[in-house]
Short mmCIF file of C-alpha atoms in Angstrom, two decimals:
data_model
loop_
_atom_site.label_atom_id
_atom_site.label_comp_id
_atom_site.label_asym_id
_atom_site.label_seq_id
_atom_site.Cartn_x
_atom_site.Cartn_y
_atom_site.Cartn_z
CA UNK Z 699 -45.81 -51.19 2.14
CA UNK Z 700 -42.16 -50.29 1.95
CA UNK Z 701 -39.29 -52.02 0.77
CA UNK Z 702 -35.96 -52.47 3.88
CA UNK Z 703 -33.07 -50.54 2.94
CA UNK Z 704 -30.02 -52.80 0.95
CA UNK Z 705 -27.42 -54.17 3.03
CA UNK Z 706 -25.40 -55.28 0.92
CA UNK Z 707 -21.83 -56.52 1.83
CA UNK Z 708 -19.18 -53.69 1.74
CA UNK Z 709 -16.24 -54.63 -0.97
CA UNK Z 710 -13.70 -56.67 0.04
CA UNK Z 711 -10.34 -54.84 1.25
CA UNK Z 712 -7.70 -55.86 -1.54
CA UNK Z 713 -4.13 -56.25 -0.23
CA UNK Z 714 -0.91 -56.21 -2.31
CA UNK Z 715 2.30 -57.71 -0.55
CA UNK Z 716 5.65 -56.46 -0.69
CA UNK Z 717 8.53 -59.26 -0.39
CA UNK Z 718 6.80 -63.15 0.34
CA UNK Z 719 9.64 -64.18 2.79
CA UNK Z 720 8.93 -66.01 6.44
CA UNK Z 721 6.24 -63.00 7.15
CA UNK Z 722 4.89 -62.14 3.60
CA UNK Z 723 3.86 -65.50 3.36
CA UNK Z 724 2.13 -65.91 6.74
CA UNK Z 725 0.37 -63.27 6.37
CA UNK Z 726 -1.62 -64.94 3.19
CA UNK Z 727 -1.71 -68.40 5.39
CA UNK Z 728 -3.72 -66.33 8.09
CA UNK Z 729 -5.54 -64.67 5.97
CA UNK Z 730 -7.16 -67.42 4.63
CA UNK Z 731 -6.80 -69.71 7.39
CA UNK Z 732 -8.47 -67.07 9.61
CA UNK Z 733 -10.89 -65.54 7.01
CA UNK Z 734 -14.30 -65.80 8.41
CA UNK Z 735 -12.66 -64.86 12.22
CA UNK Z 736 -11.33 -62.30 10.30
CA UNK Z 737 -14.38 -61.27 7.81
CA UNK Z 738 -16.46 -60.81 10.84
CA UNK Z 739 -13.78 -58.68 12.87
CA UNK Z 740 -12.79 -56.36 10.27
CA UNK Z 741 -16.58 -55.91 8.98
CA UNK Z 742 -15.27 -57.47 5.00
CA UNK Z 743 -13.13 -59.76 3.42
CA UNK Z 744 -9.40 -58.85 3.28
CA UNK Z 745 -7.95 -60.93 0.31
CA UNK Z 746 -4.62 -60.78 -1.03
CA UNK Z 747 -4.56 -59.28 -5.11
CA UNK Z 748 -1.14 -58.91 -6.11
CA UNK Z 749 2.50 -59.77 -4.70
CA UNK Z 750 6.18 -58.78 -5.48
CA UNK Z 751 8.70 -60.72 -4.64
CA UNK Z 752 12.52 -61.43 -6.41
CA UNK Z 753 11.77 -65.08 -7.18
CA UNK Z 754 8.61 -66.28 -8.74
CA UNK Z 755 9.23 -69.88 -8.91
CA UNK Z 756 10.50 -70.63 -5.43
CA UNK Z 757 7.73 -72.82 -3.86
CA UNK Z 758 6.48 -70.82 -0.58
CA UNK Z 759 3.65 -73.29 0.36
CA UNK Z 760 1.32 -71.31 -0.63
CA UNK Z 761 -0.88 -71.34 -3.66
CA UNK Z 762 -0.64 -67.90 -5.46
CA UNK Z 763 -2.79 -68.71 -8.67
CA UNK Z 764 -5.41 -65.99 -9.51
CA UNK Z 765 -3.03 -63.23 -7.67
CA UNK Z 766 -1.07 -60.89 -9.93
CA UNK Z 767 2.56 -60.22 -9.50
CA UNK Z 768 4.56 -56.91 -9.74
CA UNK Z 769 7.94 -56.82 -11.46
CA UNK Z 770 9.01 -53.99 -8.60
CA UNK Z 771 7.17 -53.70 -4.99
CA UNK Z 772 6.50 -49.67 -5.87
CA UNK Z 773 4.43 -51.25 -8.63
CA UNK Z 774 1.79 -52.34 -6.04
CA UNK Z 775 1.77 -48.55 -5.15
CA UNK Z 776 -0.47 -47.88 -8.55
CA UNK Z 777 -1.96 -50.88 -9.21
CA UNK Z 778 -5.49 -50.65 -10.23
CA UNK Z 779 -6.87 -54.28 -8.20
CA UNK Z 780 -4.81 -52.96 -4.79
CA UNK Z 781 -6.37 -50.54 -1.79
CA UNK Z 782 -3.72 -50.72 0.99
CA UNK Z 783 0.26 -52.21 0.63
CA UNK Z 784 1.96 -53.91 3.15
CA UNK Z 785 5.32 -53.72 2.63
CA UNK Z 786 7.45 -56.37 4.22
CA UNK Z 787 10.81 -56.49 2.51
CA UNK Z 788 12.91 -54.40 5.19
CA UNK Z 789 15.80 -51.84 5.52
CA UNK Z 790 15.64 -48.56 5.86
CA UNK Z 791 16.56 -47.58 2.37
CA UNK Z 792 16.21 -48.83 -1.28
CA UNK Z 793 12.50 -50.63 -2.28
CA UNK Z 794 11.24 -50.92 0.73
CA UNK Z 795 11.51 -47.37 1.61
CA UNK Z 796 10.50 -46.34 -1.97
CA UNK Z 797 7.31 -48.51 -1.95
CA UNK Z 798 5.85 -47.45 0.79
CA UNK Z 799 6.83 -43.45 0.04
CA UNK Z 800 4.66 -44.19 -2.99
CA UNK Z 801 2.33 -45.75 -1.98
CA UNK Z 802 1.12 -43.04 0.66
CA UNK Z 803 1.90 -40.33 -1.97
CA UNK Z 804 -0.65 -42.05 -4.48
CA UNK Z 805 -3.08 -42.06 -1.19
CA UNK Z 806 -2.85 -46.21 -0.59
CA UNK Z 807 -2.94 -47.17 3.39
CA UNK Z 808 0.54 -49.05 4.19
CA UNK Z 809 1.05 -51.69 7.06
CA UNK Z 810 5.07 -52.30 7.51
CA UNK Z 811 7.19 -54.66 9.42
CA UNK Z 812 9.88 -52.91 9.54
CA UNK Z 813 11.26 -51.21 12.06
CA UNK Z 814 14.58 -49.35 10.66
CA UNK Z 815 12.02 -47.63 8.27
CA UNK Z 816 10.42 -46.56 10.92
CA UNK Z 817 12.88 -45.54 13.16
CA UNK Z 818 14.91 -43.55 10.58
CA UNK Z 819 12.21 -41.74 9.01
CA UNK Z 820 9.39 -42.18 10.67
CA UNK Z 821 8.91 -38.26 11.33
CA UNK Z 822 8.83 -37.66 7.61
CA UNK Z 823 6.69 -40.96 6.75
CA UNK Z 824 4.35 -39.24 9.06
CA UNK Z 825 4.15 -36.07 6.96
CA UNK Z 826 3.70 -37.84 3.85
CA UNK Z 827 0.40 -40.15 5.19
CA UNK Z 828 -0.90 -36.88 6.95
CA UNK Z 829 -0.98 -35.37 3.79
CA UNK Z 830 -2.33 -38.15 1.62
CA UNK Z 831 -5.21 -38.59 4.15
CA UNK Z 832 -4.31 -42.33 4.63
CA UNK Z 833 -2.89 -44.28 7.90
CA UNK Z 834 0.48 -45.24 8.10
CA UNK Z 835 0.46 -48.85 10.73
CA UNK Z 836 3.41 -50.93 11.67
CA UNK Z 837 2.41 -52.57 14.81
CA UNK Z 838 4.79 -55.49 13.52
CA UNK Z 839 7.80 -53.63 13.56
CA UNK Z 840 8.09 -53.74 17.60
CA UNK Z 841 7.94 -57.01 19.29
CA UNK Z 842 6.46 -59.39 16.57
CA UNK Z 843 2.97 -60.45 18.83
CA UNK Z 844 3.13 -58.55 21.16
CA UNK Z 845 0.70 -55.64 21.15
CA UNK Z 846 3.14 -52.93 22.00
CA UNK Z 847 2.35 -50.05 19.65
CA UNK Z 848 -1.53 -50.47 20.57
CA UNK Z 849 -0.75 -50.74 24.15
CA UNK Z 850 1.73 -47.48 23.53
CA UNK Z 851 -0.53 -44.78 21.48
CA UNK Z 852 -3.83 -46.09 22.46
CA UNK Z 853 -4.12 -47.71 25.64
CA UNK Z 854 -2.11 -45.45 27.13
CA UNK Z 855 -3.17 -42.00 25.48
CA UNK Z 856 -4.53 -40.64 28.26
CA UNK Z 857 -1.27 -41.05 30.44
CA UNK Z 858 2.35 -39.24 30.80
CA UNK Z 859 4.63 -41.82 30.10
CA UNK Z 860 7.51 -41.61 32.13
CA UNK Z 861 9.87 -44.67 31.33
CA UNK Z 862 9.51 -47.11 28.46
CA UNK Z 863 11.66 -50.54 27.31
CA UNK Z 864 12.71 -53.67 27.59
CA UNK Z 865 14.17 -57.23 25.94
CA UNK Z 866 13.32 -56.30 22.41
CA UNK Z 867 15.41 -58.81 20.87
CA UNK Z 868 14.98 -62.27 20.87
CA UNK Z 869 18.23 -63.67 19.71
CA UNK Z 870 20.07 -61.59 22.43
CA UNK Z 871 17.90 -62.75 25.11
CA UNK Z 872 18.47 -66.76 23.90
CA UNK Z 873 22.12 -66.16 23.42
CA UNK Z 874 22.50 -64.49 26.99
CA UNK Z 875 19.84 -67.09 28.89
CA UNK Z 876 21.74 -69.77 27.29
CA UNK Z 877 25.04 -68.50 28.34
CA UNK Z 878 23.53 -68.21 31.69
CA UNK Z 879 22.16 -71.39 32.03
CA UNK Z 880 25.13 -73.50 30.74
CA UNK Z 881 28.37 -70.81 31.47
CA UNK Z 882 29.86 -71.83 27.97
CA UNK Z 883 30.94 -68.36 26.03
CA UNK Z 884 29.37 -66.04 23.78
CA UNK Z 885 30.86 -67.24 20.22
CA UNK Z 886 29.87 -70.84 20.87
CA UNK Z 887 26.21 -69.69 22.04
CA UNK Z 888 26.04 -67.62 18.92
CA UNK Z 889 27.31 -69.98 16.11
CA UNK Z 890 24.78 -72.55 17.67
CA UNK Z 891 21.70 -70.14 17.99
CA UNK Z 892 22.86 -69.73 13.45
CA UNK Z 893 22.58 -73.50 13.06
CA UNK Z 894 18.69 -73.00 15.22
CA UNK Z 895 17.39 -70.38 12.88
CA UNK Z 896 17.74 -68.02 15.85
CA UNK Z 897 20.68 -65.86 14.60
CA UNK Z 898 21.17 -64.63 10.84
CA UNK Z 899 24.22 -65.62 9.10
CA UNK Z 900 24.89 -62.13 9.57
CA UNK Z 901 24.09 -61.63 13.16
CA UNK Z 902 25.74 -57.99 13.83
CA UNK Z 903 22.37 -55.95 13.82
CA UNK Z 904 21.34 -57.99 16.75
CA UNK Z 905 24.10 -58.79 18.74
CA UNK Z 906 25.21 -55.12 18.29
CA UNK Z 907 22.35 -53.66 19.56
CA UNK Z 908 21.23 -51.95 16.65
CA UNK Z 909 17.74 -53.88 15.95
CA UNK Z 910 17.08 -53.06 19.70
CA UNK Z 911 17.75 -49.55 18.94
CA UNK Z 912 15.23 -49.31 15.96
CA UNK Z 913 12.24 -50.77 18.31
CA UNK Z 914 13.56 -48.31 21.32
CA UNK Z 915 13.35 -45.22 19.20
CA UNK Z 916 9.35 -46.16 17.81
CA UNK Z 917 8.58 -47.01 21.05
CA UNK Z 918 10.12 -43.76 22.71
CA UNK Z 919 8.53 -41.90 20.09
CA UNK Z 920 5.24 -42.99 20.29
CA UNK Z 921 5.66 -42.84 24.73
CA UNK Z 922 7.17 -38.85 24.63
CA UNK Z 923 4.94 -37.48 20.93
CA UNK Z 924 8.48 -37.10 19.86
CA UNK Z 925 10.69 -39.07 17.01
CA UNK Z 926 13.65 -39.38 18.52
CA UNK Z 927 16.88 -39.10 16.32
CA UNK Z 928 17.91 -42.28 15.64
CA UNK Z 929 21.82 -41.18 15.16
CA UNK Z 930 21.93 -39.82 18.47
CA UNK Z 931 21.12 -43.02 20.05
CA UNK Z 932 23.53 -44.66 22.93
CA UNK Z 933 23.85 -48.11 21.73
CA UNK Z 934 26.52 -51.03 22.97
CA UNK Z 935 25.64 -55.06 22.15
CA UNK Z 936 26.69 -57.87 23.95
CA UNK Z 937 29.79 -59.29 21.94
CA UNK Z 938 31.99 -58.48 25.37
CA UNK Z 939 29.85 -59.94 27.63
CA UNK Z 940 31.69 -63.17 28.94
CA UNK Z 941 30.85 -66.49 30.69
CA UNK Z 942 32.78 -65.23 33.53
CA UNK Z 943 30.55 -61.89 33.66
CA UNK Z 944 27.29 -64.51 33.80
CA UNK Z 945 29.02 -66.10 36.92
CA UNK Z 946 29.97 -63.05 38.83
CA UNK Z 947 26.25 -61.77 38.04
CA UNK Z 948 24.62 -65.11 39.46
CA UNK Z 949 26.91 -64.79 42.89
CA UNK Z 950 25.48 -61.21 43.19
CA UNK Z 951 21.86 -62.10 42.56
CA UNK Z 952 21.48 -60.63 39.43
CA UNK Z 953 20.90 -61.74 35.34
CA UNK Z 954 22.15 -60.27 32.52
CA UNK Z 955 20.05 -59.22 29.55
CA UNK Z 956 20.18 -56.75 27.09
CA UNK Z 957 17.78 -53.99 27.72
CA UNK Z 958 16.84 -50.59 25.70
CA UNK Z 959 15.82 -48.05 28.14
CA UNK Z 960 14.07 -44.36 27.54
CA UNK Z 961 12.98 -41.70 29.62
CA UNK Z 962 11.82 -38.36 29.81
CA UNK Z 963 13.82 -35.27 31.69
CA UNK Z 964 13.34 -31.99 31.30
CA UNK Z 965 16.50 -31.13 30.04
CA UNK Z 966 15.42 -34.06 26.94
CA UNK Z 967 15.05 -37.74 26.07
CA UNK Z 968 17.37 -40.32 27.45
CA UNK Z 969 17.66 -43.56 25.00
CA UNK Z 970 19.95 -46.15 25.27
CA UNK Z 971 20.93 -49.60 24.76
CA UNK Z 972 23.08 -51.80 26.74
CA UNK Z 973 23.98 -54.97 28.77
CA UNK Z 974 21.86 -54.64 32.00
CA UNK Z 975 22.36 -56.58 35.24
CA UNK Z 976 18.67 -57.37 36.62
CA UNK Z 977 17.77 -58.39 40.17
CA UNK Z 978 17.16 -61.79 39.72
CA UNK Z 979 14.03 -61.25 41.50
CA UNK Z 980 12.99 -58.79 38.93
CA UNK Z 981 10.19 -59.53 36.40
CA UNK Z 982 12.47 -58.85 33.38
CA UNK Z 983 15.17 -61.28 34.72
CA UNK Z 984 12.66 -64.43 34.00
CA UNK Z 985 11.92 -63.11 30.72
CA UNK Z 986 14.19 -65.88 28.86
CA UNK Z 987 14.79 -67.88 25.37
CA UNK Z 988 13.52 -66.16 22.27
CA UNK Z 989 10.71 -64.18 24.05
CA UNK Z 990 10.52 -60.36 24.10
CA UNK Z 991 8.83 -57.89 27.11
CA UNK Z 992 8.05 -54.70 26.58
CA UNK Z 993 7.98 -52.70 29.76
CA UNK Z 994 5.94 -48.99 29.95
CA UNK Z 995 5.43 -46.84 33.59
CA UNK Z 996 3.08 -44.14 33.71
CA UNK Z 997 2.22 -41.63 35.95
CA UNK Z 998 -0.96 -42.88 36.25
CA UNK Z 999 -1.13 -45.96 35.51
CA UNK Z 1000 2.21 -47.19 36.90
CA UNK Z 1001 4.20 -50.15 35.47
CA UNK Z 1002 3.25 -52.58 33.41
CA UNK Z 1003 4.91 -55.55 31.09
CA UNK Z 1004 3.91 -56.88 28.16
CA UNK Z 1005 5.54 -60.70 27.04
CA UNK Z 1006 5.47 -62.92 24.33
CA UNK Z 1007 7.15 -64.16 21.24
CA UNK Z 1008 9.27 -61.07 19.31
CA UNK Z 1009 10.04 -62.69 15.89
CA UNK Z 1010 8.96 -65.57 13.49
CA UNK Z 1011 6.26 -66.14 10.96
CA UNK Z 1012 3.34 -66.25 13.42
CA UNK Z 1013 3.56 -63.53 15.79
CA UNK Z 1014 4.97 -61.23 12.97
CA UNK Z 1015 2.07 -62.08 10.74
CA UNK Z 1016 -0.43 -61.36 13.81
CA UNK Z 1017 0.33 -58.29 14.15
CA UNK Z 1018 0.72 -57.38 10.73
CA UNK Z 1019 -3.00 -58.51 9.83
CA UNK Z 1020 -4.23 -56.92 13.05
CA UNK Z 1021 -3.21 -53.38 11.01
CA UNK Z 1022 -4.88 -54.76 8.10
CA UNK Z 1023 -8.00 -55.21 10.46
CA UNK Z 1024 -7.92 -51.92 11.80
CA UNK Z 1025 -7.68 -49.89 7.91
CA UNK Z 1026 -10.75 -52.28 6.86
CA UNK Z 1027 -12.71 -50.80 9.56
CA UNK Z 1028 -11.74 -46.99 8.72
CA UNK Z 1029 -9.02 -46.87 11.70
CA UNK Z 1030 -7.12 -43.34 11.17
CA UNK Z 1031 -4.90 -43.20 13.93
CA UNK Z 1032 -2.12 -40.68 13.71
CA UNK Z 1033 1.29 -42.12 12.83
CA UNK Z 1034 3.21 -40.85 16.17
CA UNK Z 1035 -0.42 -40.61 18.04
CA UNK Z 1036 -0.49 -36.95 17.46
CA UNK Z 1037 -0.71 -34.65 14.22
CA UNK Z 1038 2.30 -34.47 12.44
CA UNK Z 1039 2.28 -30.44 12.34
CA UNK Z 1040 3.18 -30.44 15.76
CA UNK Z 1041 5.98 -33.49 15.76
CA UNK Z 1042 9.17 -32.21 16.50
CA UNK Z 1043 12.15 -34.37 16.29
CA UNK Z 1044 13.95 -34.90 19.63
CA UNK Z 1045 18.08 -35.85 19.97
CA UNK Z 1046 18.40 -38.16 22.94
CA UNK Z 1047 20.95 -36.70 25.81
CA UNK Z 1048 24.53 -37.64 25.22
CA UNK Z 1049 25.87 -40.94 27.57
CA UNK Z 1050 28.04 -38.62 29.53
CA UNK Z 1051 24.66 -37.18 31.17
CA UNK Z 1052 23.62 -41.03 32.24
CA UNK Z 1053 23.38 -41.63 35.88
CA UNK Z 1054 23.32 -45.50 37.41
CA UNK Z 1055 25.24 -47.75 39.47
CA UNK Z 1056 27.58 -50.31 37.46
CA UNK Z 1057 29.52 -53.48 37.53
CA UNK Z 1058 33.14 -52.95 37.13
CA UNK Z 1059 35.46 -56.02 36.51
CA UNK Z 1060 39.36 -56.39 35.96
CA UNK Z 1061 41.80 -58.95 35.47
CA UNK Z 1062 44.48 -57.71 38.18
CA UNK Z 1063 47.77 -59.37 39.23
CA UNK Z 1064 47.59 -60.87 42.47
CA UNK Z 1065 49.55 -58.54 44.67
CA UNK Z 1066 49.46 -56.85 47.66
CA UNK Z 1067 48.26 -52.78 47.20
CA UNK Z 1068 46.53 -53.50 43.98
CA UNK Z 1069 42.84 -52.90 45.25
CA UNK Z 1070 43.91 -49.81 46.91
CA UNK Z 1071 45.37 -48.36 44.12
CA UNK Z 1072 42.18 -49.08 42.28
CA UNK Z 1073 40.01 -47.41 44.65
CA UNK Z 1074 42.24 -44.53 45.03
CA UNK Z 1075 41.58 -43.94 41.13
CA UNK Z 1076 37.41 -44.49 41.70
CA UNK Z 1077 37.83 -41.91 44.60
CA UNK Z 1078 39.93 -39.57 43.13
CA UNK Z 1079 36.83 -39.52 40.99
CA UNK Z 1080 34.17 -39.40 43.05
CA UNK Z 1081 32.83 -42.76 42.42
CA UNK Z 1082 31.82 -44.79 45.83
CA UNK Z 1083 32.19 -48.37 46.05
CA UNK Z 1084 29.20 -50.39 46.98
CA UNK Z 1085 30.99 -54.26 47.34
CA UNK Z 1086 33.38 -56.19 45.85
CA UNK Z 1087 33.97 -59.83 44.80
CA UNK Z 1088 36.88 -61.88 43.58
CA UNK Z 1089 36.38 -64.86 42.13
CA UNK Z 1090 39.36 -67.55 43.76
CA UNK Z 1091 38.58 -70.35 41.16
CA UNK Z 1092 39.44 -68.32 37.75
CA UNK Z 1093 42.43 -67.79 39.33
CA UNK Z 1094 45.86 -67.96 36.35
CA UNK Z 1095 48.92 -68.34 35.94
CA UNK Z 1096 49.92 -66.59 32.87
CA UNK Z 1097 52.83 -67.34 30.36
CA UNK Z 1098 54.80 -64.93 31.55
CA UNK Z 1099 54.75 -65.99 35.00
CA UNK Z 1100 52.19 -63.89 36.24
CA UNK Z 1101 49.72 -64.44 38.71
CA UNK Z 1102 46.15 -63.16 37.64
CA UNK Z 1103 42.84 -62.96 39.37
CA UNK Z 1104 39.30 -61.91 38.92
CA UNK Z 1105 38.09 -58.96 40.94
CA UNK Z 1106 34.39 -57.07 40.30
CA UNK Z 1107 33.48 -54.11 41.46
CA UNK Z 1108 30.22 -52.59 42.50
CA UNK Z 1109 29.52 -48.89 42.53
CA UNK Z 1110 26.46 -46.76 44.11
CA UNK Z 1111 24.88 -44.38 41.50
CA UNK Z 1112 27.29 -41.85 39.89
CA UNK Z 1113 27.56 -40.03 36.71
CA UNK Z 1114 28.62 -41.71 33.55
CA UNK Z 1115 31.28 -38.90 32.58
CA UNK Z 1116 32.73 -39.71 36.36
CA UNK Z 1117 32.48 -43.06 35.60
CA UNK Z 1118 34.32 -43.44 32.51
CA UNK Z 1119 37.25 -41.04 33.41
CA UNK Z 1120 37.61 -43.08 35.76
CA UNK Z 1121 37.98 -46.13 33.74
CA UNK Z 1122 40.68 -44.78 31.52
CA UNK Z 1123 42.49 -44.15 34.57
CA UNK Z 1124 42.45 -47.90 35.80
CA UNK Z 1125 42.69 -49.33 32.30
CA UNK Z 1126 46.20 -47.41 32.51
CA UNK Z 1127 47.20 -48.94 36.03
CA UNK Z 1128 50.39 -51.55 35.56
CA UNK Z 1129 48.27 -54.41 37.75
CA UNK Z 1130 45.03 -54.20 35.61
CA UNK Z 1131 46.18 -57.31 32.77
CA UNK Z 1132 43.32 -56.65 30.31
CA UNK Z 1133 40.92 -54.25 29.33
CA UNK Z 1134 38.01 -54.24 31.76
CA UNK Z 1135 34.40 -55.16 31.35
CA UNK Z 1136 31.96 -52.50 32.39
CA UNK Z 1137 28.09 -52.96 33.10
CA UNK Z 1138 25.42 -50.98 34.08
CA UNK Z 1139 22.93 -52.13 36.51
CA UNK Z 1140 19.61 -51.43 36.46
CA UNK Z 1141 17.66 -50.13 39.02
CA UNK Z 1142 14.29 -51.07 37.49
#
């Protein structure tokens, strides 16, 4: 007679967090909310071991006895009772980018959050896992819930990648689909999306486009095998977008939303961020409130969109455990999708290469000759006019007397250099009142 061999339950995966804000701490609420769903997904128990955080005392909801705390979040890095860090402090420099460089130099898995890291110096991060042997996840630093980075280097391995994007911030998308919906103006929008929790006191790395531009370069990254520079980024927010802008856009059938857009030419990567008009009959243009899309086309597969919540404590701790899931069960996937001895770090093409049509509008006295000056300068420049629009009810009188009116402009597709010389040109014209507002359109 012989004995069965021991199956004995494999040891528990022992997690230490980094930082125990909105995320830290929703990630221990799931996992022990979640921990059988979880214990039979992952193949073992995940617990959480040890913490770091800058206050100990502030009540979080969540009972911490039994779990050691670290007076730094690089002590997790060494600590004796931890296998794999998740690091969810943010910024691209200082702890958070020490911790997790130590932790993958003492051989420790890391899951981040956070995208600048990532975007910055993700190419080097890559090296250092590579070496250590150990994965390097941060499915949580693009989109909050929504699976993009899976979607991105898994599901779509097998595929060229020809365009990738989207709305990848949330508090853009509710500022502009509020101003859309109710035509009151940007500041007013803003300061109430603060007093919602939407907007941080501080709201410049969203509304500047520069959290777009983080997400954008992983996401172009992982499409092209390629870390893209994140310096060499195009990127332009939406502080100048006006009510009046979300009018004239409504008239022509379209909706404004701030998109990040990459492709692949042969000559190199185009990257950029910017205000967008969308057909309003486009699947991006119903994409509204807080929620995110993430929008890939491949050769093979074609187009497809991803949607769902971007930010917050749930989505964000989703994703972050789903990482956690994937190192219990031995995952090893390459940080970029491909070795790191073959990365090679690409600098997107300069905005003067960009090709598109645009939105052009001017505040112009209301004068006889004053549209065919302005067309002279767009076809001295070889920039064709599509249509044009003036809008008769924001007509002024100004102090001074002067009659001022409204007028958009729409172009076909034409270089950005063309474009923009161009646009010095009329900014210099005596009828043009104020500087104008330029927006691309795009073509989907």
């Amino acid at each position: 007679m012989t004995s069965s061999p021991s199956t004995s339950a494999p040891p528990p995966l022992r997690i230490g967090i980094a930082g125990l804000g909105t995320v830290g701490a929703g990630v221990v609420r799931l996992l022990r909310e979640n921990a059988g769903l979880i214990r039979a997904r992952a193949g073992r128990e995940l617990v959480v071991t040890a913490v770091s955080a800058r206050d100990r005392t502030r009540d979080r909801g969540i009972d911490l006895s039994g779990v050691a705390w670290c007076d730094t979040p690089e002590d997790l890095a060494t600590h004796p009772d931890v296998d794999v860090v998740a690091e969810l402090i943010g910024g691209a420099e200082g702890p958070a980018r020490l911790t997790v460089s130590r932790a993958l130099e003492n051989h420790r898995p890391v899951v981040t959050a956070n995208k600048a890291l990532i975007a910055i110096h993700g190419a080097e991060l890559a090296c250092t896992a590579q070496q250590a042997g150990v994965p390097l996840m941060f499915e949580a630093a693009v989109a909050g819930g929504i699976p993009a980075i899976k979607t991105v280097r898994e599901g779509l391995a097998a595929d060229r990648i020809l365009k990738i994007g989207g709305i990848l911030n949330g508090t853009c998308n509710y500022i502009l689909s509020v101003m859309h919906e109710t035509g009151r103006d940007f500041a007013e929008i803003l300061a109430d999306a603060q007093k919602l929790g939407y907007a941080e006191a501080d709201p410049s790395t969203d509304v500047d486009g520069v959290d777009t531009a983080h997400k954008l370069a992983i996401l172009a990254g992982l499409a092209f095998g390629r870390p893209v520079v994140f310096a060499s980024l195009y990127i332009e927010g939406i502080r100048r977008i006006g009510a009046l802008d979300l009018q004239f856009a409504r008239k022509m059938g379209y909706r404004i939303k701030l998109l990040g857009i990459a492709r692949q030419h042969e000559n190199g990567i185009e990257a950029r961020v910017h205000p967008c008009l969308v057909p309003q009959d486009a699947s991006l243009a119903q994409v509204n409130g807080v929620f995110n899309a993430v929008v890939a086309e491949g050769a093979f597969v074609g187009r497809l969109m991803l949607e769902g919540r971007g930010a917050g404590e749930g989505p964000t701790a989703t994703a972050v455990c789903a990482d956690l899931i994937d190192i219990a069960r031995g995952s090893a996937i390459p940080v970029w999708g491909c070795d790191a001895d073959s990365l090679t770090q690409a600098v997107a093409l300069p905005a003067r290469e960009f090709t598109g049509e645009y939105y052009l509008r001017l505040n112009v006295c209301d004068r006889p000759g004053v549209i065919a000056d302005i067309t002279a300068v767009l076809r001295d420049n070889g920039v064709s006019l599509r249509s044009m629009l003036q809008h008769a009810d924001a007509h002024e009188i100004r102090p001074d007397g002067t009659q001022a009116v409204p007028l958009v402009l729409l172009t076909h597709k034409t270089n950005e250099a063309a474009m923009q010389h161009a646009l010095h040109h009329i900014a210099e014209l005596e009828a043009v009142l104020d500087e104008p507002a330029l927006i691309r359109i795009d073509a989907g």
